Amino acid sequence: MEGYKKIKEEIDSIAKECGREGGVKLIAVTKTVDEELIKKSIEEGASDIGENKPQELLKRMEQFGDKVRYHLIGNLQRNKVRTIVGSSILIHSVNSVRLLREIEKRSEIEGVTTEIMMQLNLAKEETKTGMPIEEMEEFLEEMSQMKHTKMIGMMVMGPNVDDEDEIRRVFKKAYNLKEEIAGRNLRNIEMRELSMGMSSDYRIAIEEGSTMVRIGSLIYGERHY
Ligand SMILES: *Cc1c(COP(=O)(O)O)cnc(C)c1O
């Protein structure tokens, strides 16, 4: 366990080396972590908290209120959308047109604008929950018609391999896609964030243009499920 402060300094330093000082946000992933440990990290400056399940994120909101911002980074089922829309949660993991439509519908009912990111599966692993690239055009087309949902970037997970070149290839591809989509100037789509990088691959992710790294075990220690 390295603690929040050390990791934050490490990330700031890598970002600076890459000429992007202050350009990388650290999202502390608090899955299964004790409340006391999270409190300590907030005292050390943690400003953004991520969970992969809506009910866990809602629990964190009860615990920590408006001291931090909240990020949903895991698979969201359509029947759970209503539990989080209206709570100012940034949803990183929107991975289908059907899910997007549900978020739009609930946001209209709640009278809010929900910020989302499109999660793509570029590592092409069965276990990854992102959207296949073949569905991306339809998603962007749909996205550009939304009135209560706004897309601010995309999320990608690196492949679960030891080969750094392979990981780098996936992150490069993600960055290039992000830039390409940004260049189209589509209505309602502002590609300012690229959520990529975890404990094992955050350095490569930052070098390749990540603006948000999602780190859990390196801050809080190994998880006990
Ligand atoms: C758990 C999780 C992380 C953090 O993983 P670590 O390896 O502990 O840093 C990042 N992103 C997602 C989507 C996760 O589910």
PDB file of C-alpha atoms and ligand atoms in Angstrom:
ATOM      1  CA  MET A   1       0.000   0.000   0.000  1.00  0.00           C
ATOM      2  CA  GLU A   2       1.479   3.342  -1.073  1.00  0.00           C
ATOM      3  CA  GLY A   3      -1.177   5.745   0.155  1.00  0.00           C
ATOM      4  CA  TYR A   4      -2.880   8.527  -1.758  1.00  0.00           C
ATOM      5  CA  LYS A   5      -0.261  11.216  -1.420  1.00  0.00           C
ATOM      6  CA  LYS A   6       2.616   9.207  -2.831  1.00  0.00           C
ATOM      7  CA  ILE A   7       0.626   8.057  -5.865  1.00  0.00           C
ATOM      8  CA  LYS A   8      -0.710  11.542  -6.514  1.00  0.00           C
ATOM      9  CA  GLU A   9       2.837  12.919  -6.494  1.00  0.00           C
ATOM     10  CA  GLU A  10       3.973  10.143  -8.821  1.00  0.00           C
ATOM     11  CA  ILE A  11       1.169  10.915 -11.270  1.00  0.00           C
ATOM     12  CA  ASP A  12       1.821  14.648 -11.198  1.00  0.00           C
ATOM     13  CA  SER A  13       5.473  13.971 -11.847  1.00  0.00           C
ATOM     14  CA  ILE A  14       4.834  11.667 -14.822  1.00  0.00           C
ATOM     15  CA  ALA A  15       2.360  14.191 -16.254  1.00  0.00           C
ATOM     16  CA  LYS A  16       4.963  16.916 -15.919  1.00  0.00           C
ATOM     17  CA  GLU A  17       7.606  14.758 -17.632  1.00  0.00           C
ATOM     18  CA  CYS A  18       5.155  14.386 -20.513  1.00  0.00           C
ATOM     19  CA  GLY A  19       4.626  18.131 -20.698  1.00  0.00           C
ATOM     20  CA  ARG A  20       1.073  17.902 -19.356  1.00  0.00           C
ATOM     21  CA  GLU A  21       1.452  19.360 -15.880  1.00  0.00           C
ATOM     22  CA  GLY A  22      -1.845  19.249 -13.976  1.00  0.00           C
ATOM     23  CA  GLY A  23      -3.493  17.466 -16.899  1.00  0.00           C
ATOM     24  CA  VAL A  24      -4.100  14.110 -15.233  1.00  0.00           C
ATOM     25  CA  LYS A  25      -6.783  13.555 -12.622  1.00  0.00           C
ATOM     26  CA  LEU A  26      -6.403  10.743 -10.079  1.00  0.00           C
ATOM     27  CA  ILE A  27      -9.579   8.828  -9.327  1.00  0.00           C
ATOM     28  CA  ALA A  28      -9.233   6.822  -6.126  1.00  0.00           C
ATOM     29  CA  VAL A  29     -11.008   3.503  -6.626  1.00  0.00           C
ATOM     30  CA  THR A  30     -12.473   2.533  -3.263  1.00  0.00           C
ATOM     31  CA  LYS A  31     -13.967  -0.933  -3.945  1.00  0.00           C
ATOM     32  CA  THR A  32     -14.145  -2.890  -0.656  1.00  0.00           C
ATOM     33  CA  VAL A  33     -11.940  -0.333   1.157  1.00  0.00           C
ATOM     34  CA  ASP A  34     -12.600   0.530   4.827  1.00  0.00           C
ATOM     35  CA  GLU A  35     -14.244   3.888   5.427  1.00  0.00           C
ATOM     36  CA  GLU A  36     -11.415   5.020   7.727  1.00  0.00           C
ATOM     37  CA  LEU A  37      -8.812   4.412   5.058  1.00  0.00           C
ATOM     38  CA  ILE A  38     -10.812   6.405   2.520  1.00  0.00           C
ATOM     39  CA  LYS A  39     -11.267   9.236   5.012  1.00  0.00           C
ATOM     40  CA  LYS A  40      -7.535   9.376   5.438  1.00  0.00           C
ATOM     41  CA  SER A  41      -7.014   9.609   1.683  1.00  0.00           C
ATOM     42  CA  ILE A  42      -9.544  12.438   1.466  1.00  0.00           C
ATOM     43  CA  GLU A  43      -7.603  14.264   4.168  1.00  0.00           C
ATOM     44  CA  GLU A  44      -4.518  13.759   2.016  1.00  0.00           C
ATOM     45  CA  GLY A  45      -6.285  15.440  -0.888  1.00  0.00           C
ATOM     46  CA  ALA A  46      -8.327  12.784  -2.710  1.00  0.00           C
ATOM     47  CA  SER A  47     -11.014  14.709  -4.601  1.00  0.00           C
ATOM     48  CA  ASP A  48     -12.501  12.015  -6.835  1.00  0.00           C
ATOM     49  CA  ILE A  49     -13.787   8.589  -5.872  1.00  0.00           C
ATOM     50  CA  GLY A  50     -14.675   5.698  -8.163  1.00  0.00           C
ATOM     51  CA  GLU A  51     -16.686   2.530  -7.624  1.00  0.00           C
ATOM     52  CA  ASN A  52     -17.794  -0.047 -10.147  1.00  0.00           C
ATOM     53  CA  LYS A  53     -21.252  -0.714  -8.683  1.00  0.00           C
ATOM     54  CA  PRO A  54     -24.006   1.919  -8.353  1.00  0.00           C
ATOM     55  CA  GLN A  55     -25.070   0.801  -4.865  1.00  0.00           C
ATOM     56  CA  GLU A  56     -21.481   1.009  -3.596  1.00  0.00           C
ATOM     57  CA  LEU A  57     -21.068   4.482  -5.057  1.00  0.00           C
ATOM     58  CA  LEU A  58     -24.317   5.619  -3.416  1.00  0.00           C
ATOM     59  CA  LYS A  59     -23.002   4.290  -0.111  1.00  0.00           C
ATOM     60  CA  ARG A  60     -19.854   6.384  -0.560  1.00  0.00           C
ATOM     61  CA  MET A  61     -21.998   9.447  -1.247  1.00  0.00           C
ATOM     62  CA  GLU A  62     -23.734   8.917   2.076  1.00  0.00           C
ATOM     63  CA  GLN A  63     -20.374   8.560   3.810  1.00  0.00           C
ATOM     64  CA  PHE A  64     -18.526  11.465   2.249  1.00  0.00           C
ATOM     65  CA  GLY A  65     -21.180  13.850   0.901  1.00  0.00           C
ATOM     66  CA  ASP A  66     -19.937  16.738  -1.194  1.00  0.00           C
ATOM     67  CA  LYS A  67     -16.314  16.496  -0.030  1.00  0.00           C
ATOM     68  CA  VAL A  68     -15.466  14.635  -3.261  1.00  0.00           C
ATOM     69  CA  ARG A  69     -16.771  13.970  -6.777  1.00  0.00           C
ATOM     70  CA  TYR A  70     -18.106  10.551  -7.730  1.00  0.00           C
ATOM     71  CA  HIS A  71     -17.353   8.332 -10.707  1.00  0.00           C
ATOM     72  CA  LEU A  72     -19.086   5.163 -11.828  1.00  0.00           C
ATOM     73  CA  ILE A  73     -16.465   3.057 -13.595  1.00  0.00           C
ATOM     74  CA  GLY A  74     -18.092  -0.371 -13.807  1.00  0.00           C
ATOM     75  CA  ASN A  75     -20.790  -1.974 -15.872  1.00  0.00           C
ATOM     76  CA  LEU A  76     -24.180  -0.260 -15.401  1.00  0.00           C
ATOM     77  CA  GLN A  77     -27.348  -2.277 -15.871  1.00  0.00           C
ATOM     78  CA  ARG A  78     -30.264  -0.430 -17.365  1.00  0.00           C
ATOM     79  CA  ASN A  79     -32.499  -1.218 -14.391  1.00  0.00           C
ATOM     80  CA  LYS A  80     -30.018   0.566 -12.093  1.00  0.00           C
ATOM     81  CA  VAL A  81     -29.870   3.789 -14.092  1.00  0.00           C
ATOM     82  CA  ARG A  82     -32.661   5.453 -12.119  1.00  0.00           C
ATOM     83  CA  THR A  83     -30.751   4.927  -8.853  1.00  0.00           C
ATOM     84  CA  ILE A  84     -27.874   7.190  -9.913  1.00  0.00           C
ATOM     85  CA  VAL A  85     -29.179   9.706 -12.452  1.00  0.00           C
ATOM     86  CA  GLY A  86     -29.662  13.060 -10.708  1.00  0.00           C
ATOM     87  CA  SER A  87     -26.770  12.517  -8.279  1.00  0.00           C
ATOM     88  CA  SER A  88     -24.042  14.345 -10.270  1.00  0.00           C
ATOM     89  CA  ILE A  89     -22.186  11.113 -10.886  1.00  0.00           C
ATOM     90  CA  LEU A  90     -19.897  10.971 -13.910  1.00  0.00           C
ATOM     91  CA  ILE A  91     -20.581   7.666 -15.662  1.00  0.00           C
ATOM     92  CA  HIS A  92     -17.420   6.438 -17.404  1.00  0.00           C
ATOM     93  CA  SER A  93     -18.829   3.116 -18.519  1.00  0.00           C
ATOM     94  CA  VAL A  94     -21.609   3.756 -21.029  1.00  0.00           C
ATOM     95  CA  ASN A  95     -21.238   0.838 -23.395  1.00  0.00           C
ATOM     96  CA  SER A  96     -24.384   0.583 -25.518  1.00  0.00           C
ATOM     97  CA  VAL A  97     -27.004   2.663 -27.287  1.00  0.00           C
ATOM     98  CA  ARG A  98     -29.712   1.029 -25.162  1.00  0.00           C
ATOM     99  CA  LEU A  99     -27.991   2.114 -21.956  1.00  0.00           C
ATOM    100  CA  LEU A 100     -27.497   5.610 -23.360  1.00  0.00           C
ATOM    101  CA  ARG A 101     -31.222   5.863 -24.181  1.00  0.00           C
ATOM    102  CA  GLU A 102     -32.147   4.819 -20.666  1.00  0.00           C
ATOM    103  CA  ILE A 103     -29.825   7.455 -19.175  1.00  0.00           C
ATOM    104  CA  GLU A 104     -31.358  10.086 -21.473  1.00  0.00           C
ATOM    105  CA  LYS A 105     -34.876   9.054 -20.476  1.00  0.00           C
ATOM    106  CA  ARG A 106     -34.172   9.163 -16.734  1.00  0.00           C
ATOM    107  CA  SER A 107     -32.265  12.449 -17.037  1.00  0.00           C
ATOM    108  CA  GLU A 108     -35.248  14.047 -18.751  1.00  0.00           C
ATOM    109  CA  ILE A 109     -37.569  12.799 -16.006  1.00  0.00           C
ATOM    110  CA  GLU A 110     -35.216  14.130 -13.312  1.00  0.00           C
ATOM    111  CA  GLY A 111     -34.709  17.405 -15.174  1.00  0.00           C
ATOM    112  CA  VAL A 112     -30.923  17.092 -15.182  1.00  0.00           C
ATOM    113  CA  THR A 113     -28.087  16.838 -17.680  1.00  0.00           C
ATOM    114  CA  THR A 114     -26.006  13.719 -17.079  1.00  0.00           C
ATOM    115  CA  GLU A 115     -22.339  13.654 -18.086  1.00  0.00           C
ATOM    116  CA  ILE A 116     -21.147  10.393 -19.527  1.00  0.00           C
ATOM    117  CA  MET A 117     -18.218   8.777 -21.258  1.00  0.00           C
ATOM    118  CA  MET A 118     -18.312   6.102 -23.919  1.00  0.00           C
ATOM    119  CA  GLN A 119     -16.506   2.924 -22.879  1.00  0.00           C
ATOM    120  CA  LEU A 120     -14.887   1.098 -25.766  1.00  0.00           C
ATOM    121  CA  ASN A 121     -13.441  -2.389 -25.678  1.00  0.00           C
ATOM    122  CA  LEU A 122     -10.230  -1.923 -27.628  1.00  0.00           C
ATOM    123  CA  ALA A 123      -8.364  -4.744 -25.900  1.00  0.00           C
ATOM    124  CA  LYS A 124     -10.853  -7.187 -27.442  1.00  0.00           C
ATOM    125  CA  GLU A 125     -10.970  -9.352 -24.345  1.00  0.00           C
ATOM    126  CA  GLU A 126     -14.097 -11.302 -23.477  1.00  0.00           C
ATOM    127  CA  THR A 127     -13.884 -10.171 -19.867  1.00  0.00           C
ATOM    128  CA  LYS A 128     -13.898  -6.481 -20.717  1.00  0.00           C
ATOM    129  CA  THR A 129     -17.222  -4.712 -20.622  1.00  0.00           C
ATOM    130  CA  GLY A 130     -16.752  -1.944 -23.181  1.00  0.00           C
ATOM    131  CA  MET A 131     -18.619  -1.519 -26.427  1.00  0.00           C
ATOM    132  CA  PRO A 132     -17.201  -3.182 -29.542  1.00  0.00           C
ATOM    133  CA  ILE A 133     -15.783  -0.616 -31.958  1.00  0.00           C
ATOM    134  CA  GLU A 134     -18.263  -1.763 -34.616  1.00  0.00           C
ATOM    135  CA  GLU A 135     -21.041  -0.115 -32.590  1.00  0.00           C
ATOM    136  CA  MET A 136     -19.264   3.188 -32.132  1.00  0.00           C
ATOM    137  CA  GLU A 137     -20.699   5.074 -35.123  1.00  0.00           C
ATOM    138  CA  GLU A 138     -24.275   4.304 -34.180  1.00  0.00           C
ATOM    139  CA  PHE A 139     -23.516   5.360 -30.606  1.00  0.00           C
ATOM    140  CA  LEU A 140     -22.017   8.704 -31.689  1.00  0.00           C
ATOM    141  CA  GLU A 141     -24.946   9.351 -34.025  1.00  0.00           C
ATOM    142  CA  GLU A 142     -27.396   8.693 -31.198  1.00  0.00           C
ATOM    143  CA  MET A 143     -25.299  10.708 -28.775  1.00  0.00           C
ATOM    144  CA  SER A 144     -25.386  13.771 -30.991  1.00  0.00           C
ATOM    145  CA  GLN A 145     -29.205  13.789 -30.763  1.00  0.00           C
ATOM    146  CA  MET A 146     -29.430  13.639 -26.969  1.00  0.00           C
ATOM    147  CA  LYS A 147     -30.821  16.587 -25.026  1.00  0.00           C
ATOM    148  CA  HIS A 148     -30.233  15.573 -21.398  1.00  0.00           C
ATOM    149  CA  THR A 149     -27.026  13.607 -21.719  1.00  0.00           C
ATOM    150  CA  LYS A 150     -23.636  15.032 -22.603  1.00  0.00           C
ATOM    151  CA  MET A 151     -20.575  13.080 -23.625  1.00  0.00           C
ATOM    152  CA  ILE A 152     -17.277  14.454 -22.305  1.00  0.00           C
ATOM    153  CA  GLY A 153     -14.843  11.736 -23.310  1.00  0.00           C
ATOM    154  CA  MET A 154     -14.158   8.043 -23.387  1.00  0.00           C
ATOM    155  CA  MET A 155     -12.947   5.218 -21.190  1.00  0.00           C
ATOM    156  CA  VAL A 156     -10.762   2.309 -22.216  1.00  0.00           C
ATOM    157  CA  MET A 157      -9.193  -0.542 -20.277  1.00  0.00           C
ATOM    158  CA  GLY A 158      -5.763  -1.837 -21.165  1.00  0.00           C
ATOM    159  CA  PRO A 159      -5.342  -5.508 -22.009  1.00  0.00           C
ATOM    160  CA  ASN A 160      -4.574  -7.788 -19.100  1.00  0.00           C
ATOM    161  CA  VAL A 161      -1.117  -8.822 -20.310  1.00  0.00           C
ATOM    162  CA  ASP A 162       2.518  -8.352 -19.296  1.00  0.00           C
ATOM    163  CA  ASP A 163       3.619  -7.113 -22.706  1.00  0.00           C
ATOM    164  CA  GLU A 164       3.970  -3.340 -22.326  1.00  0.00           C
ATOM    165  CA  ASP A 165       4.044  -2.774 -26.067  1.00  0.00           C
ATOM    166  CA  GLU A 166       0.663  -4.395 -26.411  1.00  0.00           C
ATOM    167  CA  ILE A 167      -0.768  -2.227 -23.638  1.00  0.00           C
ATOM    168  CA  ARG A 168       0.758   0.863 -25.219  1.00  0.00           C
ATOM    169  CA  ARG A 169      -0.726  -0.040 -28.590  1.00  0.00           C
ATOM    170  CA  VAL A 170      -4.231  -0.140 -27.115  1.00  0.00           C
ATOM    171  CA  PHE A 171      -3.760   3.200 -25.322  1.00  0.00           C
ATOM    172  CA  LYS A 172      -2.360   4.823 -28.457  1.00  0.00           C
ATOM    173  CA  LYS A 173      -5.348   3.607 -30.405  1.00  0.00           C
ATOM    174  CA  ALA A 174      -7.661   5.066 -27.760  1.00  0.00           C
ATOM    175  CA  TYR A 175      -5.917   8.446 -27.887  1.00  0.00           C
ATOM    176  CA  ASN A 176      -6.031   8.572 -31.674  1.00  0.00           C
ATOM    177  CA  LEU A 177      -9.729   7.714 -31.689  1.00  0.00           C
ATOM    178  CA  LYS A 178     -10.426  10.393 -29.103  1.00  0.00           C
ATOM    179  CA  GLU A 179      -8.636  13.006 -31.216  1.00  0.00           C
ATOM    180  CA  GLU A 180     -10.338  11.826 -34.376  1.00  0.00           C
ATOM    181  CA  ILE A 181     -13.805  12.082 -32.811  1.00  0.00           C
ATOM    182  CA  ALA A 182     -12.960  15.475 -31.292  1.00  0.00           C
ATOM    183  CA  GLY A 183     -11.995  16.707 -34.750  1.00  0.00           C
ATOM    184  CA  ARG A 184     -15.460  15.948 -36.107  1.00  0.00           C
ATOM    185  CA  ASN A 185     -16.998  18.593 -33.827  1.00  0.00           C
ATOM    186  CA  LEU A 186     -20.163  16.597 -33.282  1.00  0.00           C
ATOM    187  CA  ARG A 187     -23.027  18.229 -31.444  1.00  0.00           C
ATOM    188  CA  ASN A 188     -23.147  17.331 -27.750  1.00  0.00           C
ATOM    189  CA  ILE A 189     -19.838  15.483 -27.846  1.00  0.00           C
ATOM    190  CA  GLU A 190     -16.858  17.130 -26.239  1.00  0.00           C
ATOM    191  CA  MET A 191     -13.869  14.791 -26.106  1.00  0.00           C
ATOM    192  CA  ARG A 192     -11.963  16.397 -23.271  1.00  0.00           C
ATOM    193  CA  GLU A 193     -11.394  13.341 -21.071  1.00  0.00           C
ATOM    194  CA  LEU A 194      -9.677  10.034 -21.683  1.00  0.00           C
ATOM    195  CA  SER A 195     -10.155   7.656 -18.755  1.00  0.00           C
ATOM    196  CA  MET A 196      -7.431   5.022 -18.930  1.00  0.00           C
ATOM    197  CA  GLY A 197      -4.800   3.549 -16.669  1.00  0.00           C
ATOM    198  CA  MET A 198      -5.013   1.492 -13.461  1.00  0.00           C
ATOM    199  CA  SER A 199      -2.483   0.392 -10.822  1.00  0.00           C
ATOM    200  CA  SER A 200      -0.619  -1.827 -13.266  1.00  0.00           C
ATOM    201  CA  ASP A 201      -0.493   0.405 -16.330  1.00  0.00           C
ATOM    202  CA  TYR A 202      -1.050   4.039 -15.337  1.00  0.00           C
ATOM    203  CA  ARG A 203       2.409   5.215 -16.382  1.00  0.00           C
ATOM    204  CA  ILE A 204       1.942   3.998 -19.952  1.00  0.00           C
ATOM    205  CA  ALA A 205      -1.598   5.433 -19.975  1.00  0.00           C
ATOM    206  CA  ILE A 206      -0.386   8.909 -18.954  1.00  0.00           C
ATOM    207  CA  GLU A 207       2.429   8.795 -21.491  1.00  0.00           C
ATOM    208  CA  GLU A 208      -0.176   8.001 -24.142  1.00  0.00           C
ATOM    209  CA  GLY A 209      -2.538  10.834 -23.239  1.00  0.00           C
ATOM    210  CA  SER A 210      -4.774   9.711 -20.375  1.00  0.00           C
ATOM    211  CA  THR A 211      -6.487  12.552 -18.488  1.00  0.00           C
ATOM    212  CA  MET A 212      -8.009  10.349 -15.761  1.00  0.00           C
ATOM    213  CA  VAL A 213      -6.354   7.364 -14.120  1.00  0.00           C
ATOM    214  CA  ARG A 214      -8.432   5.018 -11.951  1.00  0.00           C
ATOM    215  CA  ILE A 215      -6.270   3.572  -9.186  1.00  0.00           C
ATOM    216  CA  GLY A 216      -7.296   1.319  -6.328  1.00  0.00           C
ATOM    217  CA  SER A 217      -4.897  -1.310  -5.010  1.00  0.00           C
ATOM    218  CA  LEU A 218      -1.807   0.848  -5.320  1.00  0.00           C
ATOM    219  CA  ILE A 219      -3.390   3.443  -3.017  1.00  0.00           C
ATOM    220  CA  TYR A 220      -5.300   1.240  -0.580  1.00  0.00           C
ATOM    221  CA  GLY A 221      -3.608  -2.166  -0.794  1.00  0.00           C
ATOM    222  CA  GLU A 222      -4.886  -5.441  -2.192  1.00  0.00           C
ATOM    223  CA  ARG A 223      -8.649  -5.858  -2.167  1.00  0.00           C
ATOM    224  CA  HIS A 224     -10.395  -8.412   0.056  1.00  0.00           C
ATOM    225  CA  TYR A 225     -13.677  -9.483  -1.472  1.00  0.00           C
TER     226      TYR A 225
HETATM  227  C1  LIG B   1     -11.106  -1.889  -9.825  1.00  0.00           C
HETATM  228  C2  LIG B   1     -11.011  -1.024 -10.997  1.00  0.00           C
HETATM  229  C3  LIG B   1      -9.925  -0.149 -11.181  1.00  0.00           C
HETATM  230  C4  LIG B   1      -8.762  -0.053 -10.211  1.00  0.00           C
HETATM  231  O1  LIG B   1      -8.007  -1.197 -10.269  1.00  0.00           O
HETATM  232  P1  LIG B   1      -6.579  -1.312  -9.508  1.00  0.00           P
HETATM  233  O2  LIG B   1      -5.860  -2.345 -10.256  1.00  0.00           O
HETATM  234  O3  LIG B   1      -6.873  -1.703  -8.093  1.00  0.00           O
HETATM  235  O4  LIG B   1      -5.927   0.014  -9.586  1.00  0.00           O
HETATM  236  C5  LIG B   1      -9.917   0.650 -12.310  1.00  0.00           C
HETATM  237  N1  LIG B   1     -10.911   0.609 -13.229  1.00  0.00           N
HETATM  238  C6  LIG B   1     -11.964  -0.222 -13.090  1.00  0.00           C
HETATM  239  C7  LIG B   1     -13.010  -0.231 -14.132  1.00  0.00           C
HETATM  240  C8  LIG B   1     -12.055  -1.055 -11.975  1.00  0.00           C
HETATM  241  O5  LIG B   1     -13.101  -1.882 -11.860  1.00  0.00           O
END
